[in-house]
Amino acid sequence: MDLDDLCFHVNSKISKIKKTLQLRHIGQDPSLNNVLSKVTYEMHLLCELLNKVETEVQRQETVAKSLKELQATVERDFKEASHLGDNIPPHLPKKCPNSNSVPGEAPPVDVKVVVQEPAKKPVKEKHIKEMELITVQEFANVPAYMKNRLTYEQINHFIEDLNKAVVGKYKIMHQPLKTLNNVARKQLGRFKEEETQDTKGQFFIVEQDIKEFTQVKVDKRFHGMLSILRHCHRIRELRRKGIVRYLIC
């Protein structure tokens, strides 16, 4: 530090001491009392305002943090929903649109009064019992040695194929004999020969039905999938006279 810097430093200290001495006696001047009171009041208001600003800033920071968390949650849910939308299992049932309706067009309203003939009583269609699809939880509980390399989707496709055989067989059995062609009549004869006292009131198929109504190959993989269906209580086997009957549970 040179001499000029030292002089500047000393003069600055002397100036501050003079101002302090002047302010020390300002409260004793009656003419300045009102000014000091106003300054004190304004300082008090300023402190309150600063406290409110600080509180609001803290609140806004909390809101901003919550909004960021909400944004992250929405983005995660959107990704999951998009993934589900792009990977809908093909075996899920889909709503069949009305063939007479036009997309985006409201159904027409018929305002005419028409005297209709008495409607004939509809023929009640007989119910055909089908296997329910395997759930994800059920498939997870299947022992690994049964699954081998089979997937959840493959098992449910297999169930859908077996249901085709069930429906194909029992539609023939529920039709009047006179409406059947020669092939269907021969099939009906075989169906009745395969029935026993134990199958009365039950829905079942045999390997021949699977061959005739589906494209499923009766091989080692076929029997492996049947083991999973037995484990999940979708079918049970009944062996009589050299024929294995797969009863729908």
mmCIF file of C-alpha atoms in Angstrom:
data_model
loop_
_atom_site.group_PDB
_atom_site.id
_atom_site.type_symbol
_atom_site.label_atom_id
_atom_site.label_comp_id
_atom_site.label_asym_id
_atom_site.label_seq_id
_atom_site.Cartn_x
_atom_site.Cartn_y
_atom_site.Cartn_z
ATOM 1 C CA MET A 1 0.000 0.000 0.000
ATOM 2 C CA ASP A 2 1.473 3.393 -1.001
ATOM 3 C CA LEU A 3 1.002 6.757 0.715
ATOM 4 C CA ASP A 4 -1.959 7.838 -1.455
ATOM 5 C CA ASP A 5 -3.902 4.690 -0.613
ATOM 6 C CA LEU A 6 -3.195 5.192 3.070
ATOM 7 C CA CYS A 7 -4.422 8.799 2.920
ATOM 8 C CA PHE A 8 -7.608 7.720 1.115
ATOM 9 C CA HIS A 9 -8.283 5.046 3.701
ATOM 10 C CA VAL A 10 -7.783 7.458 6.637
ATOM 11 C CA ASN A 11 -9.961 10.154 5.046
ATOM 12 C CA SER A 12 -12.732 7.582 4.416
ATOM 13 C CA LYS A 13 -12.700 6.585 8.070
ATOM 14 C CA ILE A 14 -12.812 10.231 9.195
ATOM 15 C CA SER A 15 -15.796 10.870 6.846
ATOM 16 C CA LYS A 16 -17.731 7.935 8.287
ATOM 17 C CA ILE A 17 -17.014 9.097 11.856
ATOM 18 C CA LYS A 18 -18.318 12.606 11.008
ATOM 19 C CA LYS A 19 -21.542 11.175 9.514
ATOM 20 C CA THR A 20 -21.998 8.954 12.555
ATOM 21 C CA LEU A 21 -21.615 11.933 14.899
ATOM 22 C CA GLN A 22 -24.119 13.936 12.810
ATOM 23 C CA LEU A 23 -26.684 11.099 12.892
ATOM 24 C CA ARG A 24 -26.106 10.625 16.608
ATOM 25 C CA HIS A 25 -27.717 13.943 17.425
ATOM 26 C CA ILE A 26 -30.416 13.869 14.731
ATOM 27 C CA GLY A 27 -32.949 12.359 17.127
ATOM 28 C CA GLN A 28 -32.582 15.351 19.414
ATOM 29 C CA ASP A 29 -33.703 17.742 16.681
ATOM 30 C CA PRO A 30 -37.517 18.277 17.054
ATOM 31 C CA SER A 31 -37.820 19.249 13.374
ATOM 32 C CA LEU A 32 -36.559 15.855 12.285
ATOM 33 C CA ASN A 33 -38.671 13.708 14.630
ATOM 34 C CA ASN A 34 -41.538 13.421 12.115
ATOM 35 C CA VAL A 35 -39.119 12.447 9.361
ATOM 36 C CA LEU A 36 -37.587 9.746 11.523
ATOM 37 C CA SER A 37 -41.048 8.412 12.454
ATOM 38 C CA LYS A 38 -42.038 8.189 8.788
ATOM 39 C CA VAL A 39 -38.780 6.475 7.918
ATOM 40 C CA THR A 40 -39.324 3.970 10.762
ATOM 41 C CA TYR A 41 -42.908 3.295 9.584
ATOM 42 C CA GLU A 42 -41.821 2.819 5.969
ATOM 43 C CA MET A 43 -39.041 0.479 7.052
ATOM 44 C CA HIS A 44 -41.572 -1.572 9.007
ATOM 45 C CA LEU A 45 -43.859 -1.827 5.955
ATOM 46 C CA LEU A 46 -40.900 -2.736 3.783
ATOM 47 C CA CYS A 47 -39.929 -5.568 6.142
ATOM 48 C CA GLU A 48 -43.500 -6.945 6.083
ATOM 49 C CA LEU A 49 -43.550 -6.767 2.293
ATOM 50 C CA LEU A 50 -40.223 -8.603 2.045
ATOM 51 C CA ASN A 51 -41.544 -11.329 4.372
ATOM 52 C CA LYS A 52 -44.635 -11.759 2.168
ATOM 53 C CA VAL A 53 -42.470 -11.919 -0.960
ATOM 54 C CA GLU A 54 -40.270 -14.557 0.647
ATOM 55 C CA THR A 55 -43.327 -16.618 1.649
ATOM 56 C CA GLU A 56 -44.773 -16.377 -1.881
ATOM 57 C CA VAL A 57 -41.446 -17.386 -3.435
ATOM 58 C CA GLN A 58 -41.333 -20.467 -1.205
ATOM 59 C CA ARG A 59 -44.927 -21.345 -2.140
ATOM 60 C CA GLN A 60 -44.171 -20.951 -5.850
ATOM 61 C CA GLU A 61 -41.103 -23.186 -5.480
ATOM 62 C CA THR A 62 -43.284 -25.857 -3.829
ATOM 63 C CA VAL A 63 -45.880 -25.581 -6.623
ATOM 64 C CA ALA A 64 -43.179 -25.805 -9.284
ATOM 65 C CA LYS A 65 -41.756 -28.934 -7.652
ATOM 66 C CA SER A 66 -45.229 -30.528 -7.506
ATOM 67 C CA LEU A 67 -45.855 -29.679 -11.172
ATOM 68 C CA LYS A 68 -42.570 -31.303 -12.182
ATOM 69 C CA GLU A 69 -43.494 -34.468 -10.277
ATOM 70 C CA LEU A 70 -46.953 -34.435 -11.885
ATOM 71 C CA GLN A 71 -45.422 -33.964 -15.327
ATOM 72 C CA ALA A 72 -43.105 -36.915 -14.772
ATOM 73 C CA THR A 73 -46.062 -39.064 -13.642
ATOM 74 C CA VAL A 74 -48.185 -38.066 -16.656
ATOM 75 C CA GLU A 75 -45.326 -38.786 -19.061
ATOM 76 C CA ARG A 76 -44.767 -42.207 -17.469
ATOM 77 C CA ASP A 77 -48.502 -43.056 -17.632
ATOM 78 C CA PHE A 78 -48.629 -41.867 -21.246
ATOM 79 C CA LYS A 79 -45.722 -44.126 -22.202
ATOM 80 C CA GLU A 80 -47.343 -47.095 -20.440
ATOM 81 C CA ALA A 81 -50.712 -46.396 -22.120
ATOM 82 C CA SER A 82 -49.025 -46.088 -25.524
ATOM 83 C CA HIS A 83 -47.188 -49.375 -24.925
ATOM 84 C CA LEU A 84 -50.440 -51.104 -23.956
ATOM 85 C CA GLY A 85 -52.192 -49.643 -26.998
ATOM 86 C CA ASP A 86 -49.432 -50.922 -29.300
ATOM 87 C CA ASN A 87 -49.320 -54.371 -27.685
ATOM 88 C CA ILE A 88 -52.950 -55.403 -27.247
ATOM 89 C CA PRO A 89 -53.129 -59.227 -27.064
ATOM 90 C CA PRO A 90 -54.724 -60.494 -30.274
ATOM 91 C CA HIS A 91 -56.904 -63.022 -28.405
ATOM 92 C CA LEU A 92 -58.935 -60.383 -26.559
ATOM 93 C CA PRO A 93 -62.554 -60.181 -27.773
ATOM 94 C CA LYS A 94 -63.353 -57.154 -29.892
ATOM 95 C CA LYS A 95 -66.633 -55.334 -30.206
ATOM 96 C CA CYS A 96 -68.281 -56.052 -33.507
ATOM 97 C CA PRO A 97 -69.566 -52.886 -35.213
ATOM 98 C CA ASN A 98 -73.079 -52.776 -36.570
ATOM 99 C CA SER A 99 -72.873 -53.603 -40.258
ATOM 100 C CA ASN A 100 -75.718 -51.188 -41.053
ATOM 101 C CA SER A 101 -74.162 -48.202 -39.283
ATOM 102 C CA VAL A 102 -71.821 -45.627 -40.816
ATOM 103 C CA PRO A 103 -68.894 -44.417 -38.662
ATOM 104 C CA GLY A 104 -69.550 -40.958 -37.258
ATOM 105 C CA GLU A 105 -73.186 -40.983 -38.324
ATOM 106 C CA ALA A 106 -76.037 -41.057 -35.814
ATOM 107 C CA PRO A 107 -78.569 -43.880 -36.255
ATOM 108 C CA PRO A 108 -81.652 -42.836 -38.217
ATOM 109 C CA VAL A 109 -84.842 -42.175 -36.326
ATOM 110 C CA ASP A 110 -87.962 -43.763 -37.769
ATOM 111 C CA VAL A 111 -90.971 -41.557 -37.107
ATOM 112 C CA LYS A 112 -93.435 -43.546 -39.170
ATOM 113 C CA VAL A 113 -96.149 -45.474 -37.412
ATOM 114 C CA VAL A 114 -96.340 -48.907 -39.000
ATOM 115 C CA VAL A 115 -98.707 -51.672 -38.011
ATOM 116 C CA GLN A 116 -96.543 -54.761 -37.865
ATOM 117 C CA GLU A 117 -97.578 -58.353 -37.979
ATOM 118 C CA PRO A 118 -97.078 -60.328 -34.777
ATOM 119 C CA ALA A 119 -93.440 -61.365 -34.672
ATOM 120 C CA LYS A 120 -92.659 -65.036 -34.607
ATOM 121 C CA LYS A 121 -91.122 -66.303 -31.431
ATOM 122 C CA PRO A 122 -87.363 -66.566 -32.059
ATOM 123 C CA VAL A 123 -85.811 -69.969 -31.865
ATOM 124 C CA LYS A 124 -83.698 -70.138 -28.741
ATOM 125 C CA GLU A 125 -80.125 -71.044 -29.653
ATOM 126 C CA LYS A 126 -78.642 -73.718 -27.446
ATOM 127 C CA HIS A 127 -75.652 -72.690 -25.382
ATOM 128 C CA ILE A 128 -72.260 -74.173 -26.231
ATOM 129 C CA LYS A 129 -69.752 -74.189 -23.406
ATOM 130 C CA GLU A 130 -66.303 -72.930 -24.376
ATOM 131 C CA MET A 131 -63.030 -72.787 -22.463
ATOM 132 C CA GLU A 132 -62.092 -69.484 -20.867
ATOM 133 C CA LEU A 133 -58.729 -67.984 -21.778
ATOM 134 C CA ILE A 134 -55.810 -68.370 -19.382
ATOM 135 C CA THR A 135 -55.039 -65.295 -17.260
ATOM 136 C CA VAL A 136 -51.540 -63.907 -16.814
ATOM 137 C CA GLN A 137 -51.556 -64.936 -13.149
ATOM 138 C CA GLU A 138 -52.613 -68.493 -13.983
ATOM 139 C CA PHE A 139 -49.850 -68.804 -16.568
ATOM 140 C CA ALA A 140 -47.310 -67.470 -14.073
ATOM 141 C CA ASN A 141 -48.282 -70.261 -11.666
ATOM 142 C CA VAL A 142 -47.753 -73.017 -14.248
ATOM 143 C CA PRO A 143 -44.593 -75.019 -13.402
ATOM 144 C CA ALA A 144 -41.624 -74.232 -15.615
ATOM 145 C CA TYR A 145 -41.229 -77.838 -16.759
ATOM 146 C CA MET A 146 -44.765 -77.711 -18.221
ATOM 147 C CA LYS A 147 -44.216 -74.425 -20.025
ATOM 148 C CA ASN A 148 -40.982 -75.495 -21.685
ATOM 149 C CA ARG A 149 -40.743 -72.745 -24.340
ATOM 150 C CA LEU A 150 -44.477 -72.112 -24.669
ATOM 151 C CA THR A 151 -45.693 -68.540 -24.224
ATOM 152 C CA TYR A 152 -48.844 -67.084 -22.722
ATOM 153 C CA GLU A 153 -50.090 -66.006 -26.172
ATOM 154 C CA GLN A 154 -49.513 -69.472 -27.691
ATOM 155 C CA ILE A 155 -51.578 -71.164 -24.970
ATOM 156 C CA ASN A 156 -54.511 -68.799 -25.485
ATOM 157 C CA HIS A 157 -54.333 -69.257 -29.273
ATOM 158 C CA PHE A 158 -54.467 -72.993 -28.629
ATOM 159 C CA ILE A 159 -57.582 -72.540 -26.459
ATOM 160 C CA GLU A 160 -59.230 -70.519 -29.230
ATOM 161 C CA ASP A 161 -58.522 -73.331 -31.712
ATOM 162 C CA LEU A 162 -59.975 -75.948 -29.369
ATOM 163 C CA ASN A 163 -63.053 -73.775 -28.875
ATOM 164 C CA LYS A 164 -63.512 -73.762 -32.651
ATOM 165 C CA ALA A 165 -63.645 -77.567 -32.551
ATOM 166 C CA VAL A 166 -66.154 -77.476 -29.675
ATOM 167 C CA VAL A 167 -68.410 -74.982 -31.451
ATOM 168 C CA GLY A 168 -68.126 -76.791 -34.784
ATOM 169 C CA LYS A 169 -69.065 -80.133 -33.213
ATOM 170 C CA TYR A 170 -72.019 -78.969 -31.138
ATOM 171 C CA LYS A 171 -73.477 -76.754 -33.833
ATOM 172 C CA ILE A 172 -73.900 -79.934 -35.865
ATOM 173 C CA MET A 173 -75.367 -81.768 -32.874
ATOM 174 C CA HIS A 174 -77.895 -78.967 -32.242
ATOM 175 C CA GLN A 175 -79.107 -78.750 -35.850
ATOM 176 C CA PRO A 176 -82.142 -80.691 -37.086
ATOM 177 C CA LEU A 177 -81.114 -83.861 -38.887
ATOM 178 C CA LYS A 178 -82.890 -82.891 -42.098
ATOM 179 C CA THR A 179 -80.724 -79.755 -42.456
ATOM 180 C CA LEU A 180 -77.432 -81.692 -42.376
ATOM 181 C CA ASN A 181 -75.522 -82.816 -45.469
ATOM 182 C CA ASN A 182 -74.001 -86.268 -45.808
ATOM 183 C CA VAL A 183 -70.644 -85.289 -44.285
ATOM 184 C CA ALA A 184 -72.290 -83.672 -41.262
ATOM 185 C CA ARG A 185 -74.567 -86.710 -40.784
ATOM 186 C CA LYS A 186 -71.568 -89.027 -40.689
ATOM 187 C CA GLN A 187 -69.929 -86.713 -38.148
ATOM 188 C CA LEU A 188 -73.107 -86.690 -36.069
ATOM 189 C CA GLY A 189 -73.121 -90.486 -36.029
ATOM 190 C CA ARG A 190 -69.546 -90.535 -34.756
ATOM 191 C CA PHE A 191 -70.350 -87.895 -32.105
ATOM 192 C CA LYS A 192 -73.146 -90.018 -30.690
ATOM 193 C CA GLU A 193 -71.031 -93.198 -30.705
ATOM 194 C CA GLU A 194 -68.381 -91.414 -28.627
ATOM 195 C CA GLU A 195 -70.844 -90.400 -25.913
ATOM 196 C CA THR A 196 -71.023 -92.380 -22.683
ATOM 197 C CA GLN A 197 -72.924 -92.199 -19.410
ATOM 198 C CA ASP A 198 -70.031 -90.171 -17.986
ATOM 199 C CA THR A 199 -70.277 -87.554 -20.757
ATOM 200 C CA LYS A 200 -74.005 -86.970 -20.358
ATOM 201 C CA GLY A 201 -74.629 -83.225 -20.017
ATOM 202 C CA GLN A 202 -70.932 -82.506 -20.671
ATOM 203 C CA PHE A 203 -69.213 -80.795 -23.591
ATOM 204 C CA PHE A 204 -66.200 -82.669 -24.906
ATOM 205 C CA ILE A 205 -64.078 -83.185 -27.997
ATOM 206 C CA VAL A 206 -61.697 -85.874 -29.200
ATOM 207 C CA GLU A 207 -58.581 -85.726 -31.367
ATOM 208 C CA GLN A 208 -60.633 -86.448 -34.485
ATOM 209 C CA ASP A 209 -62.728 -83.323 -33.844
ATOM 210 C CA ILE A 210 -59.564 -81.248 -33.543
ATOM 211 C CA LYS A 211 -58.287 -82.626 -36.861
ATOM 212 C CA GLU A 212 -61.586 -81.971 -38.652
ATOM 213 C CA PHE A 213 -62.399 -78.490 -37.336
ATOM 214 C CA THR A 214 -58.945 -76.930 -36.825
ATOM 215 C CA GLN A 215 -55.441 -76.774 -38.280
ATOM 216 C CA VAL A 216 -53.839 -77.894 -35.007
ATOM 217 C CA LYS A 217 -51.301 -80.695 -35.300
ATOM 218 C CA VAL A 218 -51.692 -83.529 -32.801
ATOM 219 C CA ASP A 219 -48.050 -83.926 -31.791
ATOM 220 C CA LYS A 220 -45.776 -83.693 -28.755
ATOM 221 C CA ARG A 221 -46.270 -79.931 -28.509
ATOM 222 C CA PHE A 222 -50.036 -80.459 -28.624
ATOM 223 C CA HIS A 223 -49.926 -82.804 -25.619
ATOM 224 C CA GLY A 224 -47.656 -80.379 -23.775
ATOM 225 C CA MET A 225 -50.238 -77.627 -24.109
ATOM 226 C CA LEU A 226 -52.981 -80.017 -22.974
ATOM 227 C CA SER A 227 -50.989 -80.580 -19.772
ATOM 228 C CA ILE A 228 -51.098 -76.842 -19.086
ATOM 229 C CA LEU A 229 -54.857 -76.752 -19.714
ATOM 230 C CA ARG A 230 -55.353 -79.624 -17.289
ATOM 231 C CA HIS A 231 -53.208 -77.845 -14.711
ATOM 232 C CA CYS A 232 -55.303 -74.668 -15.113
ATOM 233 C CA HIS A 233 -58.569 -76.679 -14.881
ATOM 234 C CA ARG A 234 -59.742 -75.884 -18.404
ATOM 235 C CA ILE A 235 -60.149 -79.543 -19.423
ATOM 236 C CA ARG A 236 -60.126 -82.992 -17.893
ATOM 237 C CA GLU A 237 -59.574 -86.290 -19.663
ATOM 238 C CA LEU A 238 -61.907 -89.269 -19.822
ATOM 239 C CA ARG A 239 -60.593 -92.490 -21.381
ATOM 240 C CA ARG A 240 -63.117 -95.092 -22.537
ATOM 241 C CA LYS A 241 -62.855 -97.748 -25.267
ATOM 242 C CA GLY A 242 -59.480 -96.505 -26.497
ATOM 243 C CA ILE A 243 -60.697 -92.933 -27.032
ATOM 244 C CA VAL A 244 -59.492 -89.941 -25.010
ATOM 245 C CA ARG A 245 -62.284 -87.448 -24.452
ATOM 246 C CA TYR A 246 -61.338 -83.879 -23.455
ATOM 247 C CA LEU A 247 -64.156 -82.563 -21.284
ATOM 248 C CA ILE A 248 -64.567 -78.786 -21.019
ATOM 249 C CA CYS A 249 -64.430 -77.682 -17.373
#
